[in-house]
C-alpha cells in the first residue's frame, strides 16, 4: 500500500509558521537565550531553512518585532483618530491597548522585553513615544479648556501612555482575573479625574 505523502507548506505559509514559532519562543525565553536550533526544532524544520527565509535569528527577530509594533500602533492610533470627545478617546485608547494585549499576549511580551544589542532601539519605548504624540491632542484640549500651560502637555501625554502601558503589562503578567473593561475603566477613572483637577501652577508640598 503506497505511503501517503505529507503535504508541504508553501514558502509563504512556512514563513508565517516560523514567525509564529519564533515569536512564542522569544516571548517565553527571551531573544538572547533562544537559538536558531531552538526555533528550527520547534517548527520541525532544518536550520538552513531559517537562514534562507530570514538570514538568521537577527532577521527573524526584526520581522517579529516590526510586525508586532505595526499591529499595535494601527490598533491604538486608529482608536485615537476616530473622533469623539476627550474622555471617549481616552477610553478607546485604553481599551484598544488592552484588547491587543488580550488577543496577542506573545507579541506584547516580545515588545516588553529589552531589545538585544544588535537590534536598533527599544521597541516598547519606541511605541509608547509614538502613541504619546497622538495622545497630546487629547491633553491639549483639556489644558486649553482649563486655561493651563500647553507647553507642558508632552509631560502629561507621556505619563498617561506610560500608565496605560505599564498597567497593561501588570495585567498580562500577573494573571489578574479582572476583565479588560474593568481594568480600562479604572485607568480612565484615575487619568480623567486627575486631569479634571489639575492645579494651574503645581508645586511640591514637602520641599
PDB file of C-alpha atoms in Angstrom:
ATOM      1  CA  UNK A   1       0.000   0.000   0.000  1.00  0.00           C
ATOM      2  CA  UNK A   2       1.553   3.346  -1.018  1.00  0.00           C
ATOM      3  CA  UNK A   3       2.600   5.696   1.764  1.00  0.00           C
ATOM      4  CA  UNK A   4       0.651   8.962   1.910  1.00  0.00           C
ATOM      5  CA  UNK A   5       2.945  11.923   1.427  1.00  0.00           C
ATOM      6  CA  UNK A   6       2.801  14.732   3.930  1.00  0.00           C
ATOM      7  CA  UNK A   7       1.579  17.999   2.447  1.00  0.00           C
ATOM      8  CA  UNK A   8       4.320  20.611   2.289  1.00  0.00           C
ATOM      9  CA  UNK A   9       3.749  24.209   3.294  1.00  0.00           C
ATOM     10  CA  UNK A  10       4.105  26.890   0.670  1.00  0.00           C
ATOM     11  CA  UNK A  11       7.010  29.306   1.104  1.00  0.00           C
ATOM     12  CA  UNK A  12       4.607  31.988   2.373  1.00  0.00           C
ATOM     13  CA  UNK A  13       2.921  29.636   4.849  1.00  0.00           C
ATOM     14  CA  UNK A  14       6.287  28.340   6.056  1.00  0.00           C
ATOM     15  CA  UNK A  15       7.463  31.908   6.626  1.00  0.00           C
ATOM     16  CA  UNK A  16       4.361  32.650   8.700  1.00  0.00           C
ATOM     17  CA  UNK A  17       4.885  29.468  10.702  1.00  0.00           C
ATOM     18  CA  UNK A  18       8.471  30.408  11.518  1.00  0.00           C
ATOM     19  CA  UNK A  19       7.425  33.913  12.579  1.00  0.00           C
ATOM     20  CA  UNK A  20       4.743  32.494  14.871  1.00  0.00           C
ATOM     21  CA  UNK A  21       7.051  29.883  16.429  1.00  0.00           C
ATOM     22  CA  UNK A  22       9.877  32.390  16.937  1.00  0.00           C
ATOM     23  CA  UNK A  23       7.530  34.935  18.498  1.00  0.00           C
ATOM     24  CA  UNK A  24       6.338  32.387  21.049  1.00  0.00           C
ATOM     25  CA  UNK A  25       9.888  31.332  21.940  1.00  0.00           C
ATOM     26  CA  UNK A  26      11.116  34.927  22.186  1.00  0.00           C
ATOM     27  CA  UNK A  27       8.157  35.739  24.462  1.00  0.00           C
ATOM     28  CA  UNK A  28       8.730  32.742  26.738  1.00  0.00           C
ATOM     29  CA  UNK A  29      12.518  32.631  26.925  1.00  0.00           C
ATOM     30  CA  UNK A  30      13.856  35.957  25.636  1.00  0.00           C
ATOM     31  CA  UNK A  31      15.730  36.712  22.450  1.00  0.00           C
ATOM     32  CA  UNK A  32      19.291  36.069  23.557  1.00  0.00           C
ATOM     33  CA  UNK A  33      18.748  32.573  25.025  1.00  0.00           C
ATOM     34  CA  UNK A  34      16.679  31.414  22.043  1.00  0.00           C
ATOM     35  CA  UNK A  35      18.812  29.866  19.289  1.00  0.00           C
ATOM     36  CA  UNK A  36      18.171  29.176  15.630  1.00  0.00           C
ATOM     37  CA  UNK A  37      18.283  25.500  16.533  1.00  0.00           C
ATOM     38  CA  UNK A  38      15.531  26.026  19.131  1.00  0.00           C
ATOM     39  CA  UNK A  39      13.318  27.683  16.528  1.00  0.00           C
ATOM     40  CA  UNK A  40      14.046  25.042  13.903  1.00  0.00           C
ATOM     41  CA  UNK A  41      13.284  22.197  16.324  1.00  0.00           C
ATOM     42  CA  UNK A  42      10.008  23.761  17.479  1.00  0.00           C
ATOM     43  CA  UNK A  43       8.949  24.391  13.867  1.00  0.00           C
ATOM     44  CA  UNK A  44      10.034  20.961  12.666  1.00  0.00           C
ATOM     45  CA  UNK A  45      12.431  22.311  10.035  1.00  0.00           C
ATOM     46  CA  UNK A  46      16.173  22.451   9.475  1.00  0.00           C
ATOM     47  CA  UNK A  47      18.306  25.442  10.437  1.00  0.00           C
ATOM     48  CA  UNK A  48      19.257  26.260   6.826  1.00  0.00           C
ATOM     49  CA  UNK A  49      15.586  26.951   6.072  1.00  0.00           C
ATOM     50  CA  UNK A  50      15.518  29.718   8.677  1.00  0.00           C
ATOM     51  CA  UNK A  51      18.673  31.259   7.216  1.00  0.00           C
ATOM     52  CA  UNK A  52      17.107  31.011   3.765  1.00  0.00           C
ATOM     53  CA  UNK A  53      13.986  32.939   4.805  1.00  0.00           C
ATOM     54  CA  UNK A  54      15.417  35.451   7.281  1.00  0.00           C
ATOM     55  CA  UNK A  55      19.212  35.360   7.140  1.00  0.00           C
ATOM     56  CA  UNK A  56      19.395  34.206  10.759  1.00  0.00           C
ATOM     57  CA  UNK A  57      17.895  34.896  14.182  1.00  0.00           C
ATOM     58  CA  UNK A  58      18.503  38.640  13.915  1.00  0.00           C
ATOM     59  CA  UNK A  59      16.456  38.927  10.745  1.00  0.00           C
ATOM     60  CA  UNK A  60      13.657  36.797  12.156  1.00  0.00           C
ATOM     61  CA  UNK A  61      13.558  38.830  15.361  1.00  0.00           C
ATOM     62  CA  UNK A  62      13.351  42.061  13.362  1.00  0.00           C
ATOM     63  CA  UNK A  63      10.337  40.743  11.434  1.00  0.00           C
ATOM     64  CA  UNK A  64       8.601  39.620  14.639  1.00  0.00           C
ATOM     65  CA  UNK A  65       9.125  42.992  16.349  1.00  0.00           C
ATOM     66  CA  UNK A  66       8.268  45.125  13.321  1.00  0.00           C
ATOM     67  CA  UNK A  67       5.013  43.241  12.762  1.00  0.00           C
ATOM     68  CA  UNK A  68       4.021  43.443  16.435  1.00  0.00           C
ATOM     69  CA  UNK A  69       4.794  47.163  16.536  1.00  0.00           C
ATOM     70  CA  UNK A  70       2.840  47.857  13.371  1.00  0.00           C
ATOM     71  CA  UNK A  71      -0.219  45.901  14.531  1.00  0.00           C
ATOM     72  CA  UNK A  72      -0.261  47.567  17.942  1.00  0.00           C
ATOM     73  CA  UNK A  73       0.229  51.052  16.535  1.00  0.00           C
ATOM     74  CA  UNK A  74      -2.505  50.521  13.944  1.00  0.00           C
ATOM     75  CA  UNK A  75      -4.910  49.482  16.670  1.00  0.00           C
ATOM     76  CA  UNK A  76      -4.008  52.296  19.047  1.00  0.00           C
ATOM     77  CA  UNK A  77      -3.717  55.123  16.535  1.00  0.00           C
ATOM     78  CA  UNK A  78      -6.959  54.041  14.877  1.00  0.00           C
ATOM     79  CA  UNK A  79      -8.762  54.335  18.201  1.00  0.00           C
ATOM     80  CA  UNK A  80      -7.321  57.812  18.820  1.00  0.00           C
ATOM     81  CA  UNK A  81      -8.098  59.266  15.404  1.00  0.00           C
ATOM     82  CA  UNK A  82     -11.721  58.158  15.107  1.00  0.00           C
ATOM     83  CA  UNK A  83     -13.096  61.382  16.567  1.00  0.00           C
ATOM     84  CA  UNK A  84     -15.100  61.968  19.723  1.00  0.00           C
ATOM     85  CA  UNK A  85     -14.669  63.823  22.979  1.00  0.00           C
ATOM     86  CA  UNK A  86     -11.582  63.719  25.158  1.00  0.00           C
ATOM     87  CA  UNK A  87     -12.883  61.115  27.592  1.00  0.00           C
ATOM     88  CA  UNK A  88     -14.198  58.954  24.769  1.00  0.00           C
ATOM     89  CA  UNK A  89     -10.797  58.989  23.079  1.00  0.00           C
ATOM     90  CA  UNK A  90      -9.075  58.139  26.340  1.00  0.00           C
ATOM     91  CA  UNK A  91     -11.423  55.212  26.920  1.00  0.00           C
ATOM     92  CA  UNK A  92     -10.999  53.902  23.391  1.00  0.00           C
ATOM     93  CA  UNK A  93      -7.214  54.136  23.641  1.00  0.00           C
ATOM     94  CA  UNK A  94      -7.133  52.187  26.914  1.00  0.00           C
ATOM     95  CA  UNK A  95      -9.485  49.507  25.579  1.00  0.00           C
ATOM     96  CA  UNK A  96      -7.532  49.243  22.310  1.00  0.00           C
ATOM     97  CA  UNK A  97      -4.251  48.581  24.117  1.00  0.00           C
ATOM     98  CA  UNK A  98      -5.773  46.043  26.497  1.00  0.00           C
ATOM     99  CA  UNK A  99      -7.545  44.332  23.591  1.00  0.00           C
ATOM    100  CA  UNK A 100      -4.240  43.958  21.783  1.00  0.00           C
ATOM    101  CA  UNK A 101      -2.641  42.511  24.925  1.00  0.00           C
ATOM    102  CA  UNK A 102      -5.539  40.091  25.387  1.00  0.00           C
ATOM    103  CA  UNK A 103      -5.504  38.908  21.766  1.00  0.00           C
ATOM    104  CA  UNK A 104      -1.727  38.935  21.163  1.00  0.00           C
ATOM    105  CA  UNK A 105      -0.046  38.183  24.518  1.00  0.00           C
ATOM    106  CA  UNK A 106       3.105  36.664  22.996  1.00  0.00           C
ATOM    107  CA  UNK A 107       3.640  39.633  20.658  1.00  0.00           C
ATOM    108  CA  UNK A 108       3.195  42.089  23.531  1.00  0.00           C
ATOM    109  CA  UNK A 109       5.654  40.169  25.708  1.00  0.00           C
ATOM    110  CA  UNK A 110       8.243  40.364  22.929  1.00  0.00           C
ATOM    111  CA  UNK A 111       7.748  44.127  22.754  1.00  0.00           C
ATOM    112  CA  UNK A 112       8.144  44.469  26.518  1.00  0.00           C
ATOM    113  CA  UNK A 113      11.488  42.729  26.570  1.00  0.00           C
ATOM    114  CA  UNK A 114      14.667  44.776  26.145  1.00  0.00           C
ATOM    115  CA  UNK A 115      15.949  44.742  22.583  1.00  0.00           C
ATOM    116  CA  UNK A 116      19.234  42.866  22.128  1.00  0.00           C
ATOM    117  CA  UNK A 117      22.322  44.971  21.496  1.00  0.00           C
ATOM    118  CA  UNK A 118      22.317  44.124  17.799  1.00  0.00           C
ATOM    119  CA  UNK A 119      18.794  45.458  17.298  1.00  0.00           C
ATOM    120  CA  UNK A 120      18.066  49.163  16.891  1.00  0.00           C
ATOM    121  CA  UNK A 121      16.084  50.961  19.557  1.00  0.00           C
ATOM    122  CA  UNK A 122      13.986  49.687  22.435  1.00  0.00           C
ATOM    123  CA  UNK A 123      10.735  48.552  20.861  1.00  0.00           C
ATOM    124  CA  UNK A 124       8.340  49.210  23.745  1.00  0.00           C
ATOM    125  CA  UNK A 125       9.793  52.667  24.355  1.00  0.00           C
ATOM    126  CA  UNK A 126       9.505  53.494  20.660  1.00  0.00           C
ATOM    127  CA  UNK A 127       5.841  52.507  20.573  1.00  0.00           C
ATOM    128  CA  UNK A 128       4.903  54.438  23.711  1.00  0.00           C
ATOM    129  CA  UNK A 129       6.697  57.509  22.408  1.00  0.00           C
ATOM    130  CA  UNK A 130       4.805  57.361  19.106  1.00  0.00           C
ATOM    131  CA  UNK A 131       1.456  56.845  20.784  1.00  0.00           C
ATOM    132  CA  UNK A 132       2.071  59.702  23.228  1.00  0.00           C
ATOM    133  CA  UNK A 133       2.315  62.135  20.309  1.00  0.00           C
ATOM    134  CA  UNK A 134      -1.264  61.229  19.379  1.00  0.00           C
ATOM    135  CA  UNK A 135      -2.436  61.448  22.988  1.00  0.00           C
ATOM    136  CA  UNK A 136      -1.145  65.028  23.178  1.00  0.00           C
ATOM    137  CA  UNK A 137      -4.175  66.156  21.152  1.00  0.00           C
ATOM    138  CA  UNK A 138      -6.471  64.868  23.902  1.00  0.00           C
ATOM    139  CA  UNK A 139      -4.490  66.542  26.665  1.00  0.00           C
ATOM    140  CA  UNK A 140      -4.187  69.849  24.808  1.00  0.00           C
ATOM    141  CA  UNK A 141      -7.976  70.096  24.599  1.00  0.00           C
ATOM    142  CA  UNK A 142      -8.284  69.649  28.373  1.00  0.00           C
ATOM    143  CA  UNK A 143      -5.498  72.150  29.065  1.00  0.00           C
ATOM    144  CA  UNK A 144      -6.918  74.822  26.761  1.00  0.00           C
ATOM    145  CA  UNK A 145     -10.381  74.417  28.271  1.00  0.00           C
ATOM    146  CA  UNK A 146      -8.923  74.967  31.741  1.00  0.00           C
ATOM    147  CA  UNK A 147      -6.558  77.783  30.699  1.00  0.00           C
ATOM    148  CA  UNK A 148      -3.446  75.739  31.508  1.00  0.00           C
ATOM    149  CA  UNK A 149       0.036  75.978  30.032  1.00  0.00           C
ATOM    150  CA  UNK A 150       0.066  73.801  26.879  1.00  0.00           C
ATOM    151  CA  UNK A 151       3.876  73.811  26.829  1.00  0.00           C
ATOM    152  CA  UNK A 152       3.904  71.037  29.425  1.00  0.00           C
ATOM    153  CA  UNK A 153       1.359  68.865  27.586  1.00  0.00           C
ATOM    154  CA  UNK A 154       4.032  66.356  26.379  1.00  0.00           C
ATOM    155  CA  UNK A 155       4.819  65.544  30.017  1.00  0.00           C
ATOM    156  CA  UNK A 156       1.213  64.616  30.726  1.00  0.00           C
ATOM    157  CA  UNK A 157       0.869  62.671  27.457  1.00  0.00           C
ATOM    158  CA  UNK A 158       3.925  60.584  28.329  1.00  0.00           C
ATOM    159  CA  UNK A 159       2.552  59.925  31.819  1.00  0.00           C
ATOM    160  CA  UNK A 160      -0.852  58.849  30.510  1.00  0.00           C
ATOM    161  CA  UNK A 161       0.593  56.475  27.938  1.00  0.00           C
ATOM    162  CA  UNK A 162       3.113  55.117  30.420  1.00  0.00           C
ATOM    163  CA  UNK A 163       0.348  54.455  32.936  1.00  0.00           C
ATOM    164  CA  UNK A 164      -1.725  52.530  30.412  1.00  0.00           C
ATOM    165  CA  UNK A 165       1.274  50.638  29.041  1.00  0.00           C
ATOM    166  CA  UNK A 166       2.677  49.541  32.388  1.00  0.00           C
ATOM    167  CA  UNK A 167      -0.755  48.699  33.772  1.00  0.00           C
ATOM    168  CA  UNK A 168      -1.304  46.548  30.719  1.00  0.00           C
ATOM    169  CA  UNK A 169       1.992  44.819  31.417  1.00  0.00           C
ATOM    170  CA  UNK A 170       0.928  44.121  35.015  1.00  0.00           C
ATOM    171  CA  UNK A 171      -2.458  42.843  33.813  1.00  0.00           C
ATOM    172  CA  UNK A 172      -0.994  40.220  31.482  1.00  0.00           C
ATOM    173  CA  UNK A 173       1.943  39.171  33.654  1.00  0.00           C
ATOM    174  CA  UNK A 174       0.072  38.920  36.961  1.00  0.00           C
ATOM    175  CA  UNK A 175      -2.665  36.664  35.614  1.00  0.00           C
ATOM    176  CA  UNK A 176      -5.261  39.040  37.052  1.00  0.00           C
ATOM    177  CA  UNK A 177      -8.869  37.846  36.866  1.00  0.00           C
ATOM    178  CA  UNK A 178     -10.078  41.399  36.246  1.00  0.00           C
ATOM    179  CA  UNK A 179     -11.729  41.858  32.871  1.00  0.00           C
ATOM    180  CA  UNK A 180     -10.336  44.099  30.145  1.00  0.00           C
ATOM    181  CA  UNK A 181     -13.134  46.644  30.543  1.00  0.00           C
ATOM    182  CA  UNK A 182     -12.758  46.733  34.339  1.00  0.00           C
ATOM    183  CA  UNK A 183      -9.035  47.470  34.064  1.00  0.00           C
ATOM    184  CA  UNK A 184      -9.671  50.092  31.386  1.00  0.00           C
ATOM    185  CA  UNK A 185     -12.386  51.754  33.481  1.00  0.00           C
ATOM    186  CA  UNK A 186     -10.083  52.105  36.484  1.00  0.00           C
ATOM    187  CA  UNK A 187      -7.254  53.516  34.382  1.00  0.00           C
ATOM    188  CA  UNK A 188      -9.571  56.059  32.803  1.00  0.00           C
ATOM    189  CA  UNK A 189     -11.000  56.892  36.231  1.00  0.00           C
ATOM    190  CA  UNK A 190      -7.574  57.920  37.517  1.00  0.00           C
ATOM    191  CA  UNK A 191      -6.456  59.630  34.327  1.00  0.00           C
ATOM    192  CA  UNK A 192      -9.662  61.538  33.712  1.00  0.00           C
ATOM    193  CA  UNK A 193     -10.399  62.715  37.211  1.00  0.00           C
ATOM    194  CA  UNK A 194      -6.751  63.572  37.653  1.00  0.00           C
ATOM    195  CA  UNK A 195      -6.829  65.712  34.508  1.00  0.00           C
ATOM    196  CA  UNK A 196     -10.063  67.297  35.691  1.00  0.00           C
ATOM    197  CA  UNK A 197      -8.433  68.642  38.862  1.00  0.00           C
ATOM    198  CA  UNK A 198      -5.007  69.719  37.648  1.00  0.00           C
ATOM    199  CA  UNK A 199      -3.506  72.669  39.500  1.00  0.00           C
ATOM    200  CA  UNK A 200      -2.621  75.624  37.321  1.00  0.00           C
ATOM    201  CA  UNK A 201       0.777  76.076  38.960  1.00  0.00           C
ATOM    202  CA  UNK A 202       1.664  72.831  40.734  1.00  0.00           C
ATOM    203  CA  UNK A 203       4.335  72.820  43.425  1.00  0.00           C
ATOM    204  CA  UNK A 204       5.883  70.150  45.606  1.00  0.00           C
ATOM    205  CA  UNK A 205       4.326  70.471  49.062  1.00  0.00           C
ATOM    206  CA  UNK A 206       7.088  68.745  51.045  1.00  0.00           C
ATOM    207  CA  UNK A 207      10.089  70.784  49.825  1.00  0.00           C
TER     208      UNK A 207
END
